[in-house]
GROMACS .gro file of C-alpha atoms in nm:
model
  378
    1MET     CA    1  -8.355  -4.443  17.730
    2PHE     CA    2  -8.185  -4.347  17.407
    3LYS     CA    3  -7.947  -4.118  17.588
    4LEU     CA    4  -7.842  -4.389  17.830
    5ILE     CA    5  -7.779  -4.632  17.524
    6LEU     CA    6  -7.582  -4.363  17.356
    7SER     CA    7  -7.375  -4.276  17.622
    8SER     CA    8  -7.299  -4.642  17.693
    9ILE     CA    9  -7.095  -4.658  17.366
   10PHE     CA   10  -6.843  -4.461  17.530
   11LEU     CA   11  -6.878  -4.512  17.903
   12ILE     CA   12  -6.839  -4.896  17.906
   13PRO     CA   13  -6.504  -4.898  17.725
   14LEU     CA   14  -6.398  -4.590  17.948
   15CYS     CA   15  -6.469  -4.800  18.250
   16GLY     CA   16  -6.133  -4.960  18.193
   17VAL     CA   17  -5.961  -4.652  18.295
   18ILE     CA   18  -6.085  -4.698  18.664
   19HIS     CA   19  -5.936  -5.044  18.702
   20ASN     CA   20  -5.720  -5.148  18.987
   21PHE     CA   21  -5.398  -5.343  18.997
   22TYR     CA   22  -5.602  -5.671  19.125
   23GLN     CA   23  -5.834  -5.676  18.842
   24PRO     CA   24  -5.778  -5.684  18.455
   25VAL     CA   25  -5.911  -5.407  18.237
   26TRP     CA   26  -6.192  -5.630  18.076
   27TYR     CA   27  -6.330  -5.695  18.421
   28THR     CA   28  -6.416  -5.330  18.500
   29GLN     CA   29  -6.549  -5.303  18.141
   30TYR     CA   30  -6.753  -5.615  18.195
   31LEU     CA   31  -6.912  -5.469  18.536
   32GLY     CA   32  -6.976  -5.138  18.345
   33MET     CA   33  -7.174  -5.330  18.094
   34LEU     CA   34  -7.359  -5.515  18.364
   35LEU     CA   35  -7.443  -5.202  18.537
   36PHE     CA   36  -7.574  -5.056  18.187
   37LEU     CA   37  -7.807  -5.369  18.142
   38PHE     CA   38  -7.928  -5.344  18.492
   39CYS     CA   39  -8.025  -4.967  18.443
   40ILE     CA   40  -8.198  -5.036  18.108
   41LEU     CA   41  -8.401  -5.301  18.291
   42GLY     CA   42  -8.489  -5.062  18.576
   43ILE     CA   43  -8.593  -4.781  18.327
   44TYR     CA   44  -8.811  -5.028  18.127
   45LEU     CA   45  -8.977  -5.132  18.454
   46LYS     CA   46  -9.130  -4.779  18.472
   47ARG     CA   47  -9.382  -4.914  18.214
   48LEU     CA   48  -9.524  -5.129  18.488
   49ASP     CA   49  -9.480  -4.908  18.790
   50LYS     CA   50  -9.277  -4.597  18.827
   51TYR     CA   51  -9.228  -4.662  19.204
   52LEU     CA   52  -9.118  -5.019  19.143
   53SER     CA   53  -8.871  -4.876  18.904
   54TYR     CA   54  -8.707  -4.628  19.126
   55PHE     CA   55  -8.691  -4.911  19.394
   56TYR     CA   56  -8.518  -5.148  19.160
   57LEU     CA   57  -8.272  -4.869  19.072
   58LEU     CA   58  -8.199  -4.824  19.425
   59CYS     CA   59  -8.119  -5.211  19.448
   60ILE     CA   60  -7.886  -5.145  19.144
   61PHE     CA   61  -7.688  -4.858  19.344
   62SER     CA   62  -7.694  -5.089  19.645
   63THR     CA   63  -7.559  -5.395  19.480
   64PHE     CA   64  -7.270  -5.210  19.309
   65PHE     CA   65  -7.175  -4.945  19.560
   66VAL     CA   66  -7.296  -5.080  19.915
   67ALA     CA   67  -7.289  -5.453  19.879
   68ASN     CA   68  -6.965  -5.464  19.675
   69LEU     CA   69  -7.112  -5.670  19.405
   70SER     CA   70  -7.153  -5.981  19.617
   71PRO     CA   71  -7.253  -6.261  19.416
   72ARG     CA   72  -7.571  -6.293  19.615
   73ALA     CA   73  -7.673  -5.955  19.545
   74ILE     CA   74  -7.616  -5.988  19.171
   75VAL     CA   75  -7.837  -6.313  19.155
   76LEU     CA   76  -8.112  -6.126  19.340
   77LEU     CA   77  -8.091  -5.835  19.129
   78PHE     CA   78  -8.129  -6.049  18.821
   79ASN     CA   79  -8.429  -6.244  18.985
   80PHE     CA   80  -8.591  -5.902  19.079
   81GLY     CA   81  -8.562  -5.777  18.742
   82LEU     CA   82  -8.681  -6.084  18.557
   83CYS     CA   83  -8.977  -6.097  18.800
   84GLY     CA   84  -9.055  -5.748  18.722
   85LEU     CA   85  -9.048  -5.820  18.337
   86ALA     CA   86  -9.271  -6.114  18.396
   87SER     CA   87  -9.525  -5.906  18.597
   88TYR     CA   88  -9.518  -5.660  18.308
   89GLN     CA   89  -9.599  -5.929  18.060
   90ILE     CA   90  -9.884  -6.072  18.248
   91SER     CA   91 -10.054  -5.716  18.296
   92LYS     CA   92 -10.080  -5.720  17.918
   93LEU     CA   93 -10.294  -6.031  17.920
   94GLY     CA   94 -10.659  -6.008  17.844
   95HIS     CA   95 -10.967  -6.075  18.093
   96GLU     CA   96 -11.021  -6.412  17.958
   97GLU     CA   97 -10.650  -6.530  17.992
   98ARG     CA   98 -10.642  -6.390  18.349
   99LYS     CA   99 -10.945  -6.575  18.425
  100LYS     CA  100 -10.779  -6.906  18.306
  101ILE     CA  101 -10.462  -6.839  18.524
  102THR     CA  102 -10.704  -6.793  18.821
  103TYR     CA  103 -10.881  -7.100  18.789
  104ALA     CA  104 -10.539  -7.267  18.740
  105ILE     CA  105 -10.444  -7.140  19.061
  106LEU     CA  106 -10.746  -7.296  19.209
  107GLY     CA  107 -10.620  -7.601  19.065
  108LEU     CA  108 -10.298  -7.585  19.273
  109VAL     CA  109 -10.490  -7.499  19.580
  110LEU     CA  110 -10.689  -7.830  19.526
  111LEU     CA  111 -10.365  -8.022  19.479
  112GLN     CA  112 -10.187  -7.891  19.772
  113GLY     CA  113 -10.515  -7.940  19.984
  114ILE     CA  114 -10.511  -8.330  19.897
  115LEU     CA  115 -10.138  -8.336  19.990
  116VAL     CA  116 -10.167  -8.154  20.308
  117LEU     CA  117 -10.471  -8.373  20.398
  118LEU     CA  118 -10.280  -8.700  20.335
  119GLN     CA  119  -9.984  -8.562  20.535
  120SER     CA  120 -10.197  -8.483  20.843
  121TYR     CA  121 -10.282  -8.853  20.841
  122ASN     CA  122  -9.910  -8.940  20.774
  123LEU     CA  123 -10.016  -9.082  20.441
  124ASP     CA  124  -9.795  -8.887  20.201
  125PRO     CA  125  -9.711  -9.106  19.895
  126ILE     CA  126  -9.447  -8.878  19.755
  127PHE     CA  127  -9.230  -8.733  20.046
  128ASN     CA  128  -9.253  -8.857  20.421
  129SER     CA  129  -9.346  -9.215  20.349
  130ILE     CA  130  -9.037  -9.255  20.144
  131SER     CA  131  -8.766  -9.080  20.322
  132ASN     CA  132  -8.912  -9.099  20.683
  133PRO     CA  133  -9.217  -9.310  20.721
  134GLY     CA  134  -9.271  -9.216  21.112
  135LYS     CA  135  -9.251  -8.833  21.012
  136ASP     CA  136  -9.563  -8.651  21.043
  137ASP     CA  137  -9.553  -8.303  20.885
  138THR     CA  138  -9.806  -8.096  20.687
  139VAL     CA  139  -9.611  -7.890  20.441
  140GLY     CA  140  -9.781  -7.973  20.103
  141PHE     CA  141  -9.533  -7.921  19.816
  142ALA     CA  142  -9.378  -7.605  19.996
  143GLY     CA  143  -9.121  -7.777  20.229
  144SER     CA  144  -9.209  -7.569  20.551
  145LYS     CA  145  -9.531  -7.499  20.748
  146ASP     CA  146  -9.454  -7.157  20.708
  147PHE     CA  147  -9.458  -7.156  20.323
  148ILE     CA  148  -9.763  -7.371  20.277
  149GLY     CA  149  -9.947  -7.145  20.521
  150SER     CA  150  -9.838  -6.841  20.302
  151PHE     CA  151  -9.965  -7.033  20.011
  152PHE     CA  152 -10.315  -7.092  20.148
  153ALA     CA  153 -10.316  -6.726  20.268
  154LEU     CA  154 -10.225  -6.584  19.920
  155THR     CA  155 -10.473  -6.799  19.755
  156PHE     CA  156 -10.770  -6.743  19.994
  157PRO     CA  157 -10.938  -6.469  19.799
  158VAL     CA  158 -10.928  -6.681  19.479
  159SER     CA  159 -11.113  -6.954  19.627
  160LEU     CA  160 -11.365  -6.725  19.778
  161SER     CA  161 -11.435  -6.562  19.442
  162ILE     CA  162 -11.494  -6.881  19.237
  163HIS     CA  163 -11.710  -7.034  19.532
  164PRO     CA  164 -11.731  -6.944  19.898
  165LEU     CA  165 -11.733  -7.322  20.012
  166LEU     CA  166 -11.394  -7.363  19.844
  167ALA     CA  167 -11.227  -7.145  20.071
  168LEU     CA  168 -11.269  -7.414  20.339
  169ILE     CA  169 -10.973  -7.586  20.169
  170ASN     CA  170 -10.766  -7.284  20.238
  171LEU     CA  171 -10.911  -7.260  20.595
  172ALA     CA  172 -10.811  -7.619  20.661
  173GLY     CA  173 -10.464  -7.563  20.516
  174LEU     CA  174 -10.412  -7.267  20.738
  175CYS     CA  175 -10.509  -7.451  21.022
  176LEU     CA  176 -10.296  -7.756  20.954
  177SER     CA  177  -9.998  -7.519  20.851
  178ARG     CA  178 -10.012  -7.358  21.224
  179SER     CA  179  -9.847  -7.047  21.069
  180SER     CA  180 -10.021  -6.758  21.269
  181PHE     CA  181  -9.905  -6.459  21.059
  182ALA     CA  182 -10.033  -6.653  20.739
  183PHE     CA  183 -10.366  -6.738  20.914
  184VAL     CA  184 -10.412  -6.356  20.985
  185ALA     CA  185 -10.319  -6.254  20.641
  186GLY     CA  186 -10.561  -6.499  20.467
  187ILE     CA  187 -10.858  -6.404  20.707
  188VAL     CA  188 -10.817  -6.047  20.643
  189SER     CA  189 -10.766  -6.063  20.272
  190GLY     CA  190 -11.094  -6.281  20.276
  191LEU     CA  191 -11.292  -6.032  20.450
  192PHE     CA  192 -11.154  -5.760  20.248
  193TYR     CA  193 -11.272  -5.939  19.945
  194LEU     CA  194 -11.599  -6.014  20.080
  195PHE     CA  195 -11.668  -5.664  20.224
  196HIS     CA  196 -11.614  -5.504  19.863
  197THR     CA  197 -11.815  -5.794  19.692
  198SER     CA  198 -12.090  -5.899  19.911
  199LYS     CA  199 -12.183  -5.731  20.233
  200LYS     CA  200 -12.411  -5.990  20.319
  201ILE     CA  201 -12.170  -6.296  20.312
  202PHE     CA  202 -11.933  -6.051  20.483
  203TYR     CA  203 -12.132  -6.015  20.784
  204ILE     CA  204 -12.207  -6.373  20.801
  205SER     CA  205 -11.842  -6.466  20.758
  206LEU     CA  206 -11.738  -6.227  21.048
  207ALA     CA  207 -11.890  -6.472  21.301
  208SER     CA  208 -11.756  -6.775  21.122
  209PHE     CA  209 -11.396  -6.638  21.086
  210ALA     CA  210 -11.390  -6.499  21.430
  211LEU     CA  211 -11.485  -6.886  21.543
  212CYS     CA  212 -11.213  -7.028  21.319
  213GLY     CA  213 -10.949  -6.784  21.485
  214LEU     CA  214 -11.057  -6.880  21.836
  215ILE     CA  215 -10.993  -7.260  21.724
  216PHE     CA  216 -10.682  -7.179  21.548
  217PHE     CA  217 -10.524  -6.982  21.840
  218THR     CA  218 -10.636  -7.204  22.120
  219GLN     CA  219 -10.603  -7.561  21.943
  220CYS     CA  220 -10.381  -7.550  21.634
  221ASP     CA  221 -10.104  -7.272  21.689
  222LYS     CA  222 -10.149  -7.201  22.071
  223LEU     CA  223  -9.932  -6.870  22.016
  224ARG     CA  224  -9.595  -7.028  22.079
  225MET     CA  225  -9.448  -6.732  22.268
  226ALA     CA  226  -9.084  -6.866  22.233
  227ASP     CA  227  -9.123  -6.830  21.838
  228PHE     CA  228  -9.260  -6.476  21.870
  229GLN     CA  229  -8.978  -6.383  22.122
  230ALA     CA  230  -8.707  -6.538  21.878
  231ARG     CA  231  -8.829  -6.342  21.584
  232GLY     CA  232  -8.873  -6.028  21.811
  233ASN     CA  233  -8.509  -6.048  21.900
  234VAL     CA  234  -8.399  -6.063  21.532
  235TRP     CA  235  -8.629  -5.761  21.449
  236LYS     CA  236  -8.508  -5.567  21.720
  237HIS     CA  237  -8.143  -5.629  21.676
  238ALA     CA  238  -8.171  -5.569  21.288
  239ILE     CA  239  -8.350  -5.240  21.336
  240GLN     CA  240  -8.118  -5.120  21.609
  241SER     CA  241  -7.803  -5.210  21.390
  242THR     CA  242  -7.940  -5.030  21.094
  243VAL     CA  243  -8.028  -4.714  21.284
  244LYS     CA  244  -7.674  -4.720  21.456
  245GLY     CA  245  -7.500  -4.815  21.122
  246GLN     CA  246  -7.303  -5.097  21.287
  247ILE     CA  247  -7.351  -5.469  21.338
  248GLU     CA  248  -7.074  -5.712  21.504
  249ILE     CA  249  -7.017  -6.043  21.342
  250LYS     CA  250  -6.821  -6.335  21.429
  251LYS     CA  251  -6.641  -6.579  21.198
  252GLU     CA  252  -6.292  -6.664  21.316
  253ASN     CA  253  -6.271  -6.325  21.476
  254LEU     CA  254  -6.508  -6.048  21.592
  255ILE     CA  255  -6.565  -5.798  21.312
  256MET     CA  256  -6.740  -5.464  21.331
  257VAL     CA  257  -6.938  -5.421  21.013
  258ASN     CA  258  -7.009  -5.025  20.944
  259SER     CA  259  -7.276  -4.889  20.722
  260ASN     CA  260  -7.478  -4.565  20.636
  261SER     CA  261  -7.842  -4.579  20.791
  262LEU     CA  262  -7.971  -4.405  20.484
  263LEU     CA  263  -7.849  -4.697  20.263
  264GLY     CA  264  -7.820  -4.994  20.497
  265PHE     CA  265  -7.598  -5.282  20.473
  266GLY     CA  266  -7.636  -5.368  20.118
  267PHE     CA  267  -7.870  -5.552  19.904
  268GLY     CA  268  -7.887  -5.928  19.974
  269ASN     CA  269  -7.662  -5.896  20.268
  270PHE     CA  270  -7.903  -6.005  20.551
  271GLN     CA  271  -7.816  -6.354  20.486
  272THR     CA  272  -7.443  -6.285  20.452
  273LEU     CA  273  -7.424  -6.106  20.780
  274PHE     CA  274  -7.692  -6.198  21.030
  275PRO     CA  275  -7.614  -6.563  21.084
  276TYR     CA  276  -7.280  -6.465  21.219
  277VAL     CA  277  -7.416  -6.227  21.496
  278PRO     CA  278  -7.276  -6.355  21.812
  279PRO     CA  279  -7.520  -6.468  22.091
  280GLN     CA  280  -7.678  -6.198  22.301
  281GLN     CA  281  -7.877  -6.227  22.611
  282GLY     CA  282  -7.901  -6.610  22.570
  283PHE     CA  283  -8.033  -6.588  22.218
  284ASN     CA  284  -7.815  -6.759  21.951
  285TYR     CA  285  -7.892  -6.628  21.597
  286SER     CA  286  -7.700  -6.917  21.441
  287ASP     CA  287  -7.877  -7.195  21.643
  288GLU     CA  288  -8.203  -7.043  21.541
  289LYS     CA  289  -8.122  -7.039  21.178
  290PHE     CA  290  -8.230  -6.689  21.101
  291THR     CA  291  -8.095  -6.635  20.771
  292HIS     CA  292  -8.374  -6.410  20.686
  293ALA     CA  293  -8.561  -6.194  20.929
  294HIS     CA  294  -8.908  -6.348  20.882
  295ASN     CA  295  -9.026  -5.983  20.801
  296ASP     CA  296  -8.951  -5.866  20.438
  297TYR     CA  297  -8.988  -5.501  20.565
  298ILE     CA  298  -8.726  -5.542  20.830
  299GLU     CA  299  -8.506  -5.725  20.629
  300ALA     CA  300  -8.543  -5.460  20.315
  301PHE     CA  301  -8.479  -5.192  20.581
  302PHE     CA  302  -8.151  -5.365  20.718
  303GLU     CA  303  -8.026  -5.415  20.347
  304LEU     CA  304  -8.126  -5.079  20.195
  305GLY     CA  305  -8.188  -4.842  20.509
  306TRP     CA  306  -8.431  -4.571  20.527
  307ILE     CA  307  -8.413  -4.501  20.164
  308GLY     CA  308  -8.508  -4.839  20.095
  309LEU     CA  309  -8.805  -4.823  20.344
  310ILE     CA  310  -8.924  -4.497  20.192
  311GLY     CA  311  -8.924  -4.674  19.858
  312ILE     CA  312  -9.127  -4.971  19.981
  313GLY     CA  313  -9.368  -4.718  20.137
  314LEU     CA  314  -9.404  -4.536  19.809
  315PHE     CA  315  -9.457  -4.857  19.604
  316LEU     CA  316  -9.742  -4.965  19.852
  317PHE     CA  317  -9.881  -4.598  19.846
  318GLY     CA  318  -9.903  -4.642  19.457
  319ILE     CA  319 -10.109  -4.956  19.486
  320VAL     CA  320 -10.349  -4.815  19.743
  321LYS     CA  321 -10.394  -4.489  19.548
  322SER     CA  322 -10.469  -4.681  19.228
  323PHE     CA  323 -10.736  -4.907  19.408
  324VAL     CA  324 -10.904  -4.610  19.573
  325LYS     CA  325 -10.918  -4.416  19.260
  326ILE     CA  326 -11.051  -4.674  19.013
  327ILE     CA  327 -11.429  -4.781  18.969
  328LYS     CA  328 -11.396  -5.139  19.135
  329THR     CA  329 -11.459  -5.448  18.935
  330LYS     CA  330 -11.472  -5.794  19.098
  331GLU     CA  331 -11.149  -5.882  18.923
  332THR     CA  332 -10.967  -5.584  19.054
  333ILE     CA  333 -11.095  -5.657  19.415
  334LEU     CA  334 -10.991  -6.016  19.384
  335TYR     CA  335 -10.617  -5.920  19.279
  336ALA     CA  336 -10.596  -5.652  19.518
  337SER     CA  337 -10.734  -5.889  19.814
  338CYS     CA  338 -10.441  -6.119  19.708
  339LEU     CA  339 -10.190  -5.827  19.725
  340LEU     CA  340 -10.330  -5.743  20.063
  341ALA     CA  341 -10.248  -6.096  20.185
  342ILE     CA  342  -9.891  -6.078  20.038
  343GLY     CA  343  -9.847  -5.740  20.230
  344LEU     CA  344  -9.967  -5.862  20.551
  345ASN     CA  345  -9.792  -6.200  20.546
  346CYS     CA  346  -9.469  -6.024  20.481
  347ILE     CA  347  -9.485  -5.920  20.833
  348GLY     CA  348  -9.401  -6.247  20.995
  349ASN     CA  349  -9.279  -6.455  20.709
  350PHE     CA  350  -9.041  -6.427  20.417
  351LEU     CA  351  -9.213  -6.465  20.076
  352PHE     CA  352  -8.977  -6.312  19.814
  353GLN     CA  353  -8.713  -6.567  19.879
  354ASN     CA  354  -8.961  -6.862  19.816
  355ALA     CA  355  -9.016  -6.968  19.450
  356VAL     CA  356  -9.383  -7.076  19.486
  357CYS     CA  357  -9.476  -6.762  19.684
  358GLY     CA  358  -9.271  -6.550  19.442
  359MET     CA  359  -9.465  -6.704  19.141
  360LEU     CA  360  -9.801  -6.607  19.299
  361ILE     CA  361  -9.669  -6.257  19.377
  362ILE     CA  362  -9.573  -6.210  19.013
  363LEU     CA  363  -9.893  -6.334  18.874
  364PHE     CA  364 -10.131  -6.149  19.129
  365TYR     CA  365  -9.942  -5.813  19.089
  366GLY     CA  366  -9.928  -5.849  18.717
  367MET     CA  367 -10.297  -5.946  18.690
  368TYR     CA  368 -10.375  -5.669  18.912
  369LYS     CA  369 -10.198  -5.401  18.701
  370GLY     CA  370 -10.365  -5.553  18.399
  371SER     CA  371 -10.704  -5.539  18.553
  372LEU     CA  372 -10.660  -5.173  18.599
  373ARG     CA  373 -10.629  -5.116  18.214
  374GLY     CA  374 -10.936  -4.992  18.066
  375THR     CA  375 -11.107  -4.927  18.406
  376ASP     CA  376 -11.228  -4.591  18.472
  377THR     CA  377 -11.124  -4.392  18.774
  378VAL     CA  378 -11.354  -4.228  19.025
   0.00000   0.00000   0.00000
């Protein structure tokens, strides 16, 4: 860190040497300072998690040298860094403070549950009844069914940890959201929590959750194959384009965008490129409004290539390794279960582009890292 600070005294002014005829000297010097600040932030994140730090440094490289400093990439880089800092500060909180945050999250679950229940009867006093009295939609404060489903999935272990009956609120919310990926993530994370805290309730819950799953997939969601096929088309094309290192887009004319499969198409560039992919085999990406892949792993692979995918793998490996090695407390199991819900839900939804889910990710990851402090290893 000190050597980087010392070198910046010379490197930032010398960035003016590499200016081009289209930009003034001060602009490249400003970019040099921005790169320096991002690198300082990336190195600082090593205090929270070394793999997260490495991944952030990769995102910095991608923003400056692959995504060509697109405004979206810079904004995402700021958001990513600030979220990491927030998680680090949360990780320094004590047990009682984490407990208060957990109860506050439960309060939000209750609030969302009440609103979703009102919306299910079309009695929403805030949104639908004002803008469109005839509209019947259950989205809570989230704005979409996938987002409200993700919220109830991520908070499912929280409700279970305080009282198992409170999880009925999450179950009802998941069923009303009709988000299949969120439902599976919530159920699996809940079972994971119960397996490590109460084997008796776990075995009882297996039958109950299996029945809930049967009702959900036959009555609530009914597995809309058209939606799965649409997402499958996006995932397939994103993966093939990244591996091949080429993607064709159409704005005014057809353009072939090239990339290196190791580095992808650039941080934040999925939303920049993918909505302009021409229709293929009867599927129109623009009409379906796939500005996101609805799979955070594939979206990251598209933007950051094989190296980015390896970085995510290392980060997840670090979390699993830390959980396996420690002597598990109820608190650690709770936050690990919430992280599991996040990891599973990312397979079929996009969580990191949503403020409420993003807030929960910051909180749960920070509290998980905090719960590890002072915990002995096996």
